[in-house]
PDB file of C-alpha atoms in Angstrom:
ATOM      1  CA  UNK N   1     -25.237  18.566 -11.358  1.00 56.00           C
ATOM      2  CA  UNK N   2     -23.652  21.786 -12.536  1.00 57.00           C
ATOM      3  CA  UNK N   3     -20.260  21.558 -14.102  1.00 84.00           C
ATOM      4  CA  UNK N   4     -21.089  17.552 -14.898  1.00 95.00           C
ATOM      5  CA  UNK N   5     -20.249  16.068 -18.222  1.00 97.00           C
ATOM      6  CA  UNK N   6     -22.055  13.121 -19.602  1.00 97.00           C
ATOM      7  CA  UNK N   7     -20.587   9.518 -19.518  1.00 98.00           C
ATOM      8  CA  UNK N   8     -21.362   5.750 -20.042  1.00 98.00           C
ATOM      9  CA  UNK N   9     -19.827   2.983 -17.900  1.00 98.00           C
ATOM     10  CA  UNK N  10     -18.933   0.443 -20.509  1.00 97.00           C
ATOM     11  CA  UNK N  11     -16.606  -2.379 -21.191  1.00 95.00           C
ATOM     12  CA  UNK N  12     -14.403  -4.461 -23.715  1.00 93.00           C
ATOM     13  CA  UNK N  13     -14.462  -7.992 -22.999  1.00 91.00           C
ATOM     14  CA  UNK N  14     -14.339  -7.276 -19.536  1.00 90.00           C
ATOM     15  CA  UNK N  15     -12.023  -4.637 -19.349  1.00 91.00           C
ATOM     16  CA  UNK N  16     -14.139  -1.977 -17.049  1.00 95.00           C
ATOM     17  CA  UNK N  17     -14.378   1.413 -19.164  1.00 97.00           C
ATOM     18  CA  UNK N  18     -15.406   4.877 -18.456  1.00 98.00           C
ATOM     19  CA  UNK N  19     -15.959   6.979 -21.443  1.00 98.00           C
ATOM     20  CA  UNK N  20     -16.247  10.231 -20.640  1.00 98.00           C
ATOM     21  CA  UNK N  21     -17.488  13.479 -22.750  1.00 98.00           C
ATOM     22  CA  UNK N  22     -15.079  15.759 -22.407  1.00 98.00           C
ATOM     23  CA  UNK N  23     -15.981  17.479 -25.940  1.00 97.00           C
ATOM     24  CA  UNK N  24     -16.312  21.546 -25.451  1.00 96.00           C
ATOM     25  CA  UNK N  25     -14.631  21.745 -22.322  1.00 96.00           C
ATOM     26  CA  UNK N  26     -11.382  23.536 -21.278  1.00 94.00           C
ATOM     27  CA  UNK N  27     -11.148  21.176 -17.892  1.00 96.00           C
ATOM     28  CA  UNK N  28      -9.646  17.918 -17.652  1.00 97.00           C
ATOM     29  CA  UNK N  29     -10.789  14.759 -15.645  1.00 97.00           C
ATOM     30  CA  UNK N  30      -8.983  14.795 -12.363  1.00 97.00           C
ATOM     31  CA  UNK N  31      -6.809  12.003 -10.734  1.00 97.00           C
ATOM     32  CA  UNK N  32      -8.904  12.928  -7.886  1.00 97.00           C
ATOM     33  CA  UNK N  33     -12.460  12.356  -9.393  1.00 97.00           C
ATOM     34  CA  UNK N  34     -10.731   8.973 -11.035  1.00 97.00           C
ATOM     35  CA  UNK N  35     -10.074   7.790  -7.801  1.00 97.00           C
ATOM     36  CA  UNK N  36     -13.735   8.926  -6.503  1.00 97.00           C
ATOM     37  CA  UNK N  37     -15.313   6.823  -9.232  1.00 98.00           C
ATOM     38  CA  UNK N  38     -13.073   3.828  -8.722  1.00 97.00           C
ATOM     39  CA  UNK N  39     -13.714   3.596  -5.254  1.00 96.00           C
ATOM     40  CA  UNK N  40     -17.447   3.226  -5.869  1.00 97.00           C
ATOM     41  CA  UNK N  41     -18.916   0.051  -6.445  1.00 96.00           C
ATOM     42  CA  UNK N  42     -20.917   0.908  -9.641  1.00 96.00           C
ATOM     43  CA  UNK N  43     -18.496   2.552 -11.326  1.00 97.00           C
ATOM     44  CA  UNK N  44     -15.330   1.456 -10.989  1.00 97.00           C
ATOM     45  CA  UNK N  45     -12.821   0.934 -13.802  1.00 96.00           C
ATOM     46  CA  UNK N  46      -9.933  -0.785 -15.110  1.00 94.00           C
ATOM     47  CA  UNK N  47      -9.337   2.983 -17.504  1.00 96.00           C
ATOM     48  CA  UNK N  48     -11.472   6.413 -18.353  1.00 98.00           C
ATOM     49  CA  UNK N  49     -11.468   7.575 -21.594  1.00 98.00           C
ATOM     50  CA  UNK N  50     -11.736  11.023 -21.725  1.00 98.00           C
ATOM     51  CA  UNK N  51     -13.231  12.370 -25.089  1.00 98.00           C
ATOM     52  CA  UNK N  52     -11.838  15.933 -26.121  1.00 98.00           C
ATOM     53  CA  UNK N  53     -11.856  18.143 -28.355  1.00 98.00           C
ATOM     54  CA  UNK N  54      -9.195  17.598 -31.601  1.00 97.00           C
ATOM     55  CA  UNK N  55      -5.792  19.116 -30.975  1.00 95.00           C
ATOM     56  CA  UNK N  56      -4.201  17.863 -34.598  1.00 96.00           C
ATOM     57  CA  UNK N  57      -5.713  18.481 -37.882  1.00 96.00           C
ATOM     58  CA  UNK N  58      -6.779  15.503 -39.873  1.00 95.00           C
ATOM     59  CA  UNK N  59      -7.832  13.882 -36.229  1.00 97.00           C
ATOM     60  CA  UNK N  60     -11.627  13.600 -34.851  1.00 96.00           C
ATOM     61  CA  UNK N  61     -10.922  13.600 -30.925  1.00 97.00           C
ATOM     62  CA  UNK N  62      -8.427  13.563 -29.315  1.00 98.00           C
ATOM     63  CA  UNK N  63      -8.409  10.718 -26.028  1.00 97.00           C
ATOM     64  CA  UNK N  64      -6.988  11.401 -22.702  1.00 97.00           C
ATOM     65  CA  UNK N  65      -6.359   8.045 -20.788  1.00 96.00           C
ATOM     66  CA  UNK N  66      -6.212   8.104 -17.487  1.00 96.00           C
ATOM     67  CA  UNK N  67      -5.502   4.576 -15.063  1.00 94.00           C
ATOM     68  CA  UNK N  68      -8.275   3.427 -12.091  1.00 95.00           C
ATOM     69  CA  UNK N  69      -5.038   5.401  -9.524  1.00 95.00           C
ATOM     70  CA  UNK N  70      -5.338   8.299 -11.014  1.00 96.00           C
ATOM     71  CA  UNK N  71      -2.481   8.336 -13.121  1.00 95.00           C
ATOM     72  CA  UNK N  72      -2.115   8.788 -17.154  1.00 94.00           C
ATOM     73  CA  UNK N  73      -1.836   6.005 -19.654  1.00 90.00           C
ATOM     74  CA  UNK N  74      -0.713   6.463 -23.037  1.00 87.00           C
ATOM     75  CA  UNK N  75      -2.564   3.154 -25.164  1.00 84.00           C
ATOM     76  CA  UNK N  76      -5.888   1.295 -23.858  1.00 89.00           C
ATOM     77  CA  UNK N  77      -6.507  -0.703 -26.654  1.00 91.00           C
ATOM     78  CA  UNK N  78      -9.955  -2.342 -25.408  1.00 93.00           C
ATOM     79  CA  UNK N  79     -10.890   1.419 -24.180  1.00 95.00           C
ATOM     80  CA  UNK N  80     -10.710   2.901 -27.482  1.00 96.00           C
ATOM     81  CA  UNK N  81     -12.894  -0.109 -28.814  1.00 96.00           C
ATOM     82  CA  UNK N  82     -15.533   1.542 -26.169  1.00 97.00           C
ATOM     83  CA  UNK N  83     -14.988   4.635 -27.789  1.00 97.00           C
ATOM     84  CA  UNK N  84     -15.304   4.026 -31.396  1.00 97.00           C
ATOM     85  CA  UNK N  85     -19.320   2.298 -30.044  1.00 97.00           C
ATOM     86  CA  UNK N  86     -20.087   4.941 -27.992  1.00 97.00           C
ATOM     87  CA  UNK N  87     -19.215   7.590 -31.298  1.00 97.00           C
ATOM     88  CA  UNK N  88     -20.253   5.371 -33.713  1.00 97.00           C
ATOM     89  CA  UNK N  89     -23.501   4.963 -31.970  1.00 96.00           C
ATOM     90  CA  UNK N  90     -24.348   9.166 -31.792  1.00 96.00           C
ATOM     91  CA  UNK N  91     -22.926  10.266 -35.131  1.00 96.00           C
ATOM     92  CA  UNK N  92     -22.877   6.999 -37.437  1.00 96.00           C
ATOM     93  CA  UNK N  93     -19.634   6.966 -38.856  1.00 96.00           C
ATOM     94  CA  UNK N  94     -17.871   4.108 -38.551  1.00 97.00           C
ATOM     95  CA  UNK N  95     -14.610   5.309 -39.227  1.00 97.00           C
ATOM     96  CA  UNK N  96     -12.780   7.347 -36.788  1.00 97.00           C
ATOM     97  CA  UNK N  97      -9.085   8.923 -36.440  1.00 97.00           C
ATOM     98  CA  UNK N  98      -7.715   9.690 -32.863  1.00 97.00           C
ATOM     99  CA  UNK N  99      -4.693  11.417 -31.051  1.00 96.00           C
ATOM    100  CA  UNK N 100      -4.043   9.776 -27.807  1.00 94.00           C
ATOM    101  CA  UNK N 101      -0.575  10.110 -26.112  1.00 90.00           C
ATOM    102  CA  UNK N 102       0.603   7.006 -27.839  1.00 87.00           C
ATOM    103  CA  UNK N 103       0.080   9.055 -30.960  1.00 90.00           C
ATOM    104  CA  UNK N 104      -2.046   9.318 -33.460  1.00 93.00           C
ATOM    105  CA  UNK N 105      -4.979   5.715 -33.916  1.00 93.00           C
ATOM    106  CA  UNK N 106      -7.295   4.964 -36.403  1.00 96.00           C
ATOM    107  CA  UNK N 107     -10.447   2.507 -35.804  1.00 97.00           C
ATOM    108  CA  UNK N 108     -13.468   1.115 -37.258  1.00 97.00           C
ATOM    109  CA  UNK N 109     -16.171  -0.435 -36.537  1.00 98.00           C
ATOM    110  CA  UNK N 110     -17.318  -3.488 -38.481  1.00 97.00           C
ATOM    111  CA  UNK N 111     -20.938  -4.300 -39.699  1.00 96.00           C
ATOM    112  CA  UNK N 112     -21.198  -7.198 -37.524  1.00 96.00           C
ATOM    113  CA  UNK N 113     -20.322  -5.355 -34.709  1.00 95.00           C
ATOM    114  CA  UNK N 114     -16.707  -6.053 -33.634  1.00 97.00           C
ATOM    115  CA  UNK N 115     -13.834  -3.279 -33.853  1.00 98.00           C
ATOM    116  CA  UNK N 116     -10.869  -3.000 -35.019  1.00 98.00           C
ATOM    117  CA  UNK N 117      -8.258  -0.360 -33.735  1.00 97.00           C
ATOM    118  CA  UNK N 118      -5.009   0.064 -35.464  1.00 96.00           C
ATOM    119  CA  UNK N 119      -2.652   0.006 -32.271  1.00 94.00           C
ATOM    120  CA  UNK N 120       0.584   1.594 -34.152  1.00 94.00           C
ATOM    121  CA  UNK N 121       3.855  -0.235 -34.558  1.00 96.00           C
ATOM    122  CA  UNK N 122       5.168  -1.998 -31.656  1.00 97.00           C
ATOM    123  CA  UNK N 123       8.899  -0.592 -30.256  1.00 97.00           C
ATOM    124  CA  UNK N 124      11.428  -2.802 -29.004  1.00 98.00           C
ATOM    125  CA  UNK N 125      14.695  -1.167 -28.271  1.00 98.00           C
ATOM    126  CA  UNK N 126      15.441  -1.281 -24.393  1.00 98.00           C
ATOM    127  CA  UNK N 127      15.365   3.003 -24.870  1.00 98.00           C
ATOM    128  CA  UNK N 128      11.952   2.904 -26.453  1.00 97.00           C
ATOM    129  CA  UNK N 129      10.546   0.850 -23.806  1.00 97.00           C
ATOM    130  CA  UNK N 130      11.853   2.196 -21.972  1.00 98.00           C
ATOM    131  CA  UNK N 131      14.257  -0.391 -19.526  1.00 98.00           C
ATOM    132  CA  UNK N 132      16.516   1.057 -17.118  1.00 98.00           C
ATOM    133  CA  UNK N 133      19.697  -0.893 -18.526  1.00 96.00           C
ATOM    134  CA  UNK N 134      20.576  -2.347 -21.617  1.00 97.00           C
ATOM    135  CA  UNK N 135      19.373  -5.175 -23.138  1.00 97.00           C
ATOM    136  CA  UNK N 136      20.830  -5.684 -26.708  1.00 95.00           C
ATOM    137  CA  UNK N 137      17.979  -8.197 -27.531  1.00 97.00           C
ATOM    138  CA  UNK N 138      14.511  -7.750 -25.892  1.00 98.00           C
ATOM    139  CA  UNK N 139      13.128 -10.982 -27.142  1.00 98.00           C
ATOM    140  CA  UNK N 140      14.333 -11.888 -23.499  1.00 97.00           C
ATOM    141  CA  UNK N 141      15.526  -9.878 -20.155  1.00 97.00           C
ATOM    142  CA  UNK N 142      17.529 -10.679 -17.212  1.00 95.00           C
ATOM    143  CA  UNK N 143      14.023 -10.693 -14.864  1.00 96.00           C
ATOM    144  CA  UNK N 144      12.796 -12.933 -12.491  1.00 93.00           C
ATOM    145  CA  UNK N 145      10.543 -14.022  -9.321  1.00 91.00           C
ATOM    146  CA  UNK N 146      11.479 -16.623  -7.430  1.00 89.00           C
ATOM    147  CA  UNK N 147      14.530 -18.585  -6.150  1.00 91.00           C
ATOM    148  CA  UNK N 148      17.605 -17.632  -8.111  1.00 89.00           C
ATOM    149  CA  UNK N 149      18.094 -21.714  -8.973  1.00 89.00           C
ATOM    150  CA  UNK N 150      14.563 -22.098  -9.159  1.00 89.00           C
ATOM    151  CA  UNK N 151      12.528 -19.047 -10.508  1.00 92.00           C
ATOM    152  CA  UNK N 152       8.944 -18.981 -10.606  1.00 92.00           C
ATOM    153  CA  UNK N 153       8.752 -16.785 -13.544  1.00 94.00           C
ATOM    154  CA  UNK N 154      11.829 -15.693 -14.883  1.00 95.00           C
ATOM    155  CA  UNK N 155      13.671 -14.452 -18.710  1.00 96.00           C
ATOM    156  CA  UNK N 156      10.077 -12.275 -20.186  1.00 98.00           C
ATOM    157  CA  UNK N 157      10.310 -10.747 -23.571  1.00 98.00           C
ATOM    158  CA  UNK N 158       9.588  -6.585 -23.845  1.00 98.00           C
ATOM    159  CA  UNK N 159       7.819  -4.518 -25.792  1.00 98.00           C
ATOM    160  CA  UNK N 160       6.327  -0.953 -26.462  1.00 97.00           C
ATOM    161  CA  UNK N 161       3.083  -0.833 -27.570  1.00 95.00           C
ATOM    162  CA  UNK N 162       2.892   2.792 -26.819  1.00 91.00           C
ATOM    163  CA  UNK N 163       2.834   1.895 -22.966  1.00 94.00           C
ATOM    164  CA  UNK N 164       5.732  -0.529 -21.319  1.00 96.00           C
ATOM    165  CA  UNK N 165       4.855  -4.732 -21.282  1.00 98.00           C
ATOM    166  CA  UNK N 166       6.770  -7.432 -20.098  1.00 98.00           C
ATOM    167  CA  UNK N 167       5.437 -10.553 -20.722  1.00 98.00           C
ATOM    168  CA  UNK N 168       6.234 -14.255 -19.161  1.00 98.00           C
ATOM    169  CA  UNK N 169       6.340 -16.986 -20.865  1.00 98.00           C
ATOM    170  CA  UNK N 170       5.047 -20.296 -19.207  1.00 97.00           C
ATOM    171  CA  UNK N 171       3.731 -23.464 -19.891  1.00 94.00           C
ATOM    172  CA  UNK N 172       0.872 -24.508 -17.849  1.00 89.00           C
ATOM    173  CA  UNK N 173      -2.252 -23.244 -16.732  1.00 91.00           C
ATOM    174  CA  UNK N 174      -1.825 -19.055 -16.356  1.00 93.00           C
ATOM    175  CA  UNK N 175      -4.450 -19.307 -13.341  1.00 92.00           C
ATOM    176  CA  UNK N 176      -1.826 -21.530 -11.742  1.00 93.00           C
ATOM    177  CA  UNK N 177       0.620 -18.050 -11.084  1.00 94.00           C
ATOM    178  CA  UNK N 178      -0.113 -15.870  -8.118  1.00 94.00           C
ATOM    179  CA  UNK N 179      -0.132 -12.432 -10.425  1.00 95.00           C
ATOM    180  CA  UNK N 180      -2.275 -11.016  -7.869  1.00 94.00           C
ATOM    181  CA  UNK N 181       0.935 -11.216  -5.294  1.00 94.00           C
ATOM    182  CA  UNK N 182       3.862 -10.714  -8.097  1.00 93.00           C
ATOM    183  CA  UNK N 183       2.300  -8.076  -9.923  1.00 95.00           C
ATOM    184  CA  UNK N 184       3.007  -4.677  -7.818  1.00 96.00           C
ATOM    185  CA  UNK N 185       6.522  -6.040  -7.315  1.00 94.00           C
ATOM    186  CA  UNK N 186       7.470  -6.537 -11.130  1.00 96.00           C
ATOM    187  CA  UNK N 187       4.890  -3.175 -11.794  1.00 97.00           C
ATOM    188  CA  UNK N 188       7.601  -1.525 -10.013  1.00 96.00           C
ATOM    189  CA  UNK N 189      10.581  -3.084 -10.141  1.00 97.00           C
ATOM    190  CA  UNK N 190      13.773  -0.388 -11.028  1.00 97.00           C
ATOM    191  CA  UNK N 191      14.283  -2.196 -14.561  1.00 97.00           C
ATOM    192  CA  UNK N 192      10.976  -0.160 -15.804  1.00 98.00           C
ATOM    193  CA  UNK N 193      11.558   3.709 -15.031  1.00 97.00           C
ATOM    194  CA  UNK N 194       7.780   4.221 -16.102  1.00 96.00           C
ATOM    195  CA  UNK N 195       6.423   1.211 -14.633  1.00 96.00           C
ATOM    196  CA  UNK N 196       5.279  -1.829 -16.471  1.00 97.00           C
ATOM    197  CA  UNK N 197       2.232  -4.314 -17.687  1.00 97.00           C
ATOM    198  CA  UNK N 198       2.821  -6.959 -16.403  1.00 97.00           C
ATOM    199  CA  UNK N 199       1.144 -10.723 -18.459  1.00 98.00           C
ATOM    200  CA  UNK N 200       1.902 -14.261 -17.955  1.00 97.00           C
ATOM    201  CA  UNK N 201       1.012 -15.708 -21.377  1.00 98.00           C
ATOM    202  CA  UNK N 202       0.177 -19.220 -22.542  1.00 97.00           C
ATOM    203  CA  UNK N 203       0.519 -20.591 -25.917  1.00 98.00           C
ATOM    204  CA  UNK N 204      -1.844 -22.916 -26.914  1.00 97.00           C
ATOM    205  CA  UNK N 205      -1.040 -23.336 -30.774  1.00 97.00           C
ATOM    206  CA  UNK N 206       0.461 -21.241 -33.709  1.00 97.00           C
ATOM    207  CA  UNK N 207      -2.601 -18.970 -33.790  1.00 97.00           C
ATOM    208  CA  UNK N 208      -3.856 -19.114 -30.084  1.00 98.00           C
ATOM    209  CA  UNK N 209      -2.923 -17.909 -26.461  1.00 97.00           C
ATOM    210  CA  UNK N 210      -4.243 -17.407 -23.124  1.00 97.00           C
ATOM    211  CA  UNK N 211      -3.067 -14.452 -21.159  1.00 97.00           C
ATOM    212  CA  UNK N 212      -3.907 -13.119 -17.815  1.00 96.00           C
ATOM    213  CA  UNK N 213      -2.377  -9.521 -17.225  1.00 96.00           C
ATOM    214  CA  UNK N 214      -1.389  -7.380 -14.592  1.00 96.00           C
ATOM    215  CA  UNK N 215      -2.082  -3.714 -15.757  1.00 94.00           C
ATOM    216  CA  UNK N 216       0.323  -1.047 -14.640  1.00 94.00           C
ATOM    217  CA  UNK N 217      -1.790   1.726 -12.242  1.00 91.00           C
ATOM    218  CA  UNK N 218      -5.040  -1.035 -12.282  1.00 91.00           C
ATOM    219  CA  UNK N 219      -4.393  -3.898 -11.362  1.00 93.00           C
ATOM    220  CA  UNK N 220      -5.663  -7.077 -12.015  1.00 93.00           C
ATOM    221  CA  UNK N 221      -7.796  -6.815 -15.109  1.00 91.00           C
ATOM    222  CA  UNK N 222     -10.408  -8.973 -17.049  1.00 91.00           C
ATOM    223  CA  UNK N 223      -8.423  -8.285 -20.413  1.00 90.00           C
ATOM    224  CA  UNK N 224      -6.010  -5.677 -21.279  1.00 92.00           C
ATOM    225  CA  UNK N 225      -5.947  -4.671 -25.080  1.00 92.00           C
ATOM    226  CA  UNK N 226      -2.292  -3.417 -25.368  1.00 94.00           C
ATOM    227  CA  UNK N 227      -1.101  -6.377 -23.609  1.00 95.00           C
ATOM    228  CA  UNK N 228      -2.816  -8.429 -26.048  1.00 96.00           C
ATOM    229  CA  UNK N 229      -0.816  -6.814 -28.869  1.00 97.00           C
ATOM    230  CA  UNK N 230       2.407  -7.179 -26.832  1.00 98.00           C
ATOM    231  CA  UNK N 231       1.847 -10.832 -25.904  1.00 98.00           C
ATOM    232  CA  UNK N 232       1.200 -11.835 -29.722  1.00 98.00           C
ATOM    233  CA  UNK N 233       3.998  -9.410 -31.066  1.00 98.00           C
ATOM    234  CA  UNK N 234       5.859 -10.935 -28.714  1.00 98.00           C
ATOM    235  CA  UNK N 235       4.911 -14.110 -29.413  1.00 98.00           C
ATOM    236  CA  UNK N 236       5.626 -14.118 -33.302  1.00 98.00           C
ATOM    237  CA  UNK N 237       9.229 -12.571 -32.487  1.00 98.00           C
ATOM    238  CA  UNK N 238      10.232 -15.078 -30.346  1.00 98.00           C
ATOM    239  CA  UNK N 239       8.658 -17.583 -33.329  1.00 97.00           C
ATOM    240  CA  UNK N 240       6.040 -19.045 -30.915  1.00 98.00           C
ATOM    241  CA  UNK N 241       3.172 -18.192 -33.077  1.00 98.00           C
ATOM    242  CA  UNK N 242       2.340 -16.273 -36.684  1.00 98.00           C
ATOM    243  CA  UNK N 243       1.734 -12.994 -37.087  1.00 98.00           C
ATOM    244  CA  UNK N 244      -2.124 -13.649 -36.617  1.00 98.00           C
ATOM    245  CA  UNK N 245      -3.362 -14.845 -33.435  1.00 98.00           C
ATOM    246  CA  UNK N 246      -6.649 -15.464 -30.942  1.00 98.00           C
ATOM    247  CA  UNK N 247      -6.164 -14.750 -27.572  1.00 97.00           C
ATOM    248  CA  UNK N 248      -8.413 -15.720 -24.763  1.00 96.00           C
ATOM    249  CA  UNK N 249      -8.765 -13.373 -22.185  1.00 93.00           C
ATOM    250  CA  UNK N 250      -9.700 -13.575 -18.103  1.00 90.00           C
ATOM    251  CA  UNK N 251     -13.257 -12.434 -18.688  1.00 84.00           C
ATOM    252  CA  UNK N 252     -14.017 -14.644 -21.102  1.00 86.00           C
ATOM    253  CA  UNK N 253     -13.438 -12.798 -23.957  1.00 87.00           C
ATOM    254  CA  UNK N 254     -11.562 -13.464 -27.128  1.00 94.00           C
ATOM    255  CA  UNK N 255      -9.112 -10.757 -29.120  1.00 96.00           C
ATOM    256  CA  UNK N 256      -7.656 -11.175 -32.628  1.00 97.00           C
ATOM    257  CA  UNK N 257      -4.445  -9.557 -33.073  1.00 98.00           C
ATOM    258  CA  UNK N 258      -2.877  -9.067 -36.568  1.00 98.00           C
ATOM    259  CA  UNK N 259       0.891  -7.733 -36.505  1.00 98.00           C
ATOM    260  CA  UNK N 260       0.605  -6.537 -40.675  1.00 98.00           C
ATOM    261  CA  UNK N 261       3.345  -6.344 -42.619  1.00 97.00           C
ATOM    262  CA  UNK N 262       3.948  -2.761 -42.386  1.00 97.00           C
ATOM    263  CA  UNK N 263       4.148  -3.686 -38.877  1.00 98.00           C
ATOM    264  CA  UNK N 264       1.080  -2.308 -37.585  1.00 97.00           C
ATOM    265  CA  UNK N 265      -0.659  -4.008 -34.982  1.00 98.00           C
ATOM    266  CA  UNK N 266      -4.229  -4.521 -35.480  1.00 98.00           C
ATOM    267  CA  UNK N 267      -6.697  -5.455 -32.468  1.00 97.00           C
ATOM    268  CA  UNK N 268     -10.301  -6.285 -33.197  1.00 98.00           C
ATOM    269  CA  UNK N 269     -12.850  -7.322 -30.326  1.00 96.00           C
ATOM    270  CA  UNK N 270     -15.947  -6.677 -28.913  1.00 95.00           C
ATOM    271  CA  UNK N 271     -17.707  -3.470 -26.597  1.00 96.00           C
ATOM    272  CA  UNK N 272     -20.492  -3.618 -24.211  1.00 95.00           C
ATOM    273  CA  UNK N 273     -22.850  -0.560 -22.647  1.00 96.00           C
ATOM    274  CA  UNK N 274     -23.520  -0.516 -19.444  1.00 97.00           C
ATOM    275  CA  UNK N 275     -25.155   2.593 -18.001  1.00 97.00           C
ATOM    276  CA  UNK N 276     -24.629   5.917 -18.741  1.00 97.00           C
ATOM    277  CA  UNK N 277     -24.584   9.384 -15.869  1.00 97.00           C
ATOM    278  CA  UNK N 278     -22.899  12.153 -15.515  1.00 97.00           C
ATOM    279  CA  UNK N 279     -20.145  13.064 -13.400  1.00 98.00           C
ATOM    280  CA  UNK N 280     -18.274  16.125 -11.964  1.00 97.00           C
ATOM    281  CA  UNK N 281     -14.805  15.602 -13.767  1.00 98.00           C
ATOM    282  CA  UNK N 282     -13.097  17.564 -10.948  1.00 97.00           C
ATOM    283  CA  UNK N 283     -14.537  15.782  -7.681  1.00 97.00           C
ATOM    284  CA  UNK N 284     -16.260  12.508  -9.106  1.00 96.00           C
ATOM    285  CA  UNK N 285     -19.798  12.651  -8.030  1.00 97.00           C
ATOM    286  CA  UNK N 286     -21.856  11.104 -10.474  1.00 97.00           C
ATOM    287  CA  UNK N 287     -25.382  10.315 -11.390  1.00 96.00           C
ATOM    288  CA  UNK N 288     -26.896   7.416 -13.428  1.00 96.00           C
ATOM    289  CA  UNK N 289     -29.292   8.791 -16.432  1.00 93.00           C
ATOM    290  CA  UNK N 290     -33.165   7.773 -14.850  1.00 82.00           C
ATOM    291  CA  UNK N 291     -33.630   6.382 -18.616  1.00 67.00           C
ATOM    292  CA  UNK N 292     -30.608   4.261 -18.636  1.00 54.00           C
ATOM    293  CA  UNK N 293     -30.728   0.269 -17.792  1.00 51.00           C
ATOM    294  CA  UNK N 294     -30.483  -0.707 -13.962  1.00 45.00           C
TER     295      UNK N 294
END
């Protein structure tokens, strides 16, 4: 395929991942060729992670996110776990240092496998979010679905991890909320300017949640890493956990979140290869490697 850049289908605890080489290229994967790939059954994503060049010195790459509609995202927290094994794997460093539009990451990845990426510090002023109004206190917003008397899901806390999150706060089962239904409508509700991530979150004890999350230009995902560090920021702000928490994802998977105490949020899980191809980054055609697993 001539143009075609190399790429393996892989994903963090569920979260569907494209990471694409992008590395001595002046082009750019296209919202149209995201949308190609998304729409095919084999490869479609939650987010592609587009490996380029460095831009900044003292960074190795520099990651251009882009969402399973086409659009940009500035933080993909179980993406860049994907990256760090797919690099890790080819040069055998461990240690990496990244520029993505959220600014500038660092990640490693630990002898028995897992990965930790250093997600930056998390941003709560209603500006920074950003929020259309203001909201003196983003530990809760004037939000709700439902029955003004009788809300469904209603008062979520906010927070920046690099991207916009709202997250809900409920007390029973998070399977028992129809996300699926309430999720474009809160994705785009006026109050977030640049759209929002959307996660009903669970807690379970001091150092555990379960969160299911609606991502902003995906959907429905199997785990969403930035929400993760929003939920348990959120979580220890609003003093319904510690700084240090487990949270159990829809796939299955589990995330540990540390929120230090030079307030950088630390998220550490698990990648998975798929497959690898290539792919035309301008139209999406793609073919799978004849060496790579079926």
């Amino acid at each position: 395929m001539a143009g075609s850049a190399p790429f393996a289908k892989m994903n963090g605890i569920g979260n569907e991942i494209i990471v694409a080489d992008m590395r001595g290229r002046a082009d750019k994967v296209t919202a149209a060729a995201a949308i190609a790939l998304n729409g095919d059954a084999a490869t479609k994503f939650d987010q592609i992670m587009a490996i380029h060049d460095a831009r900044t010195p003292g960074t190795a790459y520099y990651i251009d996110i882009l969402n399973s509609d086409g659009t940009g995202a500035q933080a993909c927290g179980n993406g860049m776990r994907c990256v760090v094994q797919a690099l890790a794997a080819e040069t055998g460093n461990k240690s990496f240092t990244f520029e993505t539009r959220a600014g500038i990451l660092n990640a490693q990845e630990h002898a028995d496998g897992l990965i930790s990426v250093d997600m930056g510090k998390p941003r709560f002023g209603w500006q920074e979010i950003p929020l259309a109004e203001e909201f003196r206190d983003t530990r809760m917003i004037e939000l709700q679905i439902g029955p003004i008397d009788a809300p469904v899901l209603h008062s979520p806390s906010a927070v920046s991890m690099g991207n916009p999150h709202v997250i809900f706060w409920v007390d029973n089962d998070v399977w028992s909320y129809e996300l699926d239904r309430f999720g474009p409508l809160l994705e785009n509700h006026p109050i977030f300017p640049e759209r929002a991530n959307i996660t009903i979150a669970q807690v379970t004890s001091p150092r555990t949640m379960i969160i299911r999350t609606w991502e902003r230009g995906a959907g429905l995902t199997k785990a969403c890493g930035s929400a993760a560090c929003a939920a348990a920021v959120a979580a220890a702000r609003t003093r319904r956990t510690g700084r240090n928490v487990s949270l159990l994802t829809p796939g299955g998977g589990e995330l540990n979140v540390e929120w230090r105490d030079d307030d950088h949020v630390v998220l550490t899980g698990a990648a998975e290869w798929e497959f690898s191809g290539s792919f035309d980054p301008s139209t999406g055609a793609w073919a799978r490697d004849t060496e790579s697993a079926a």
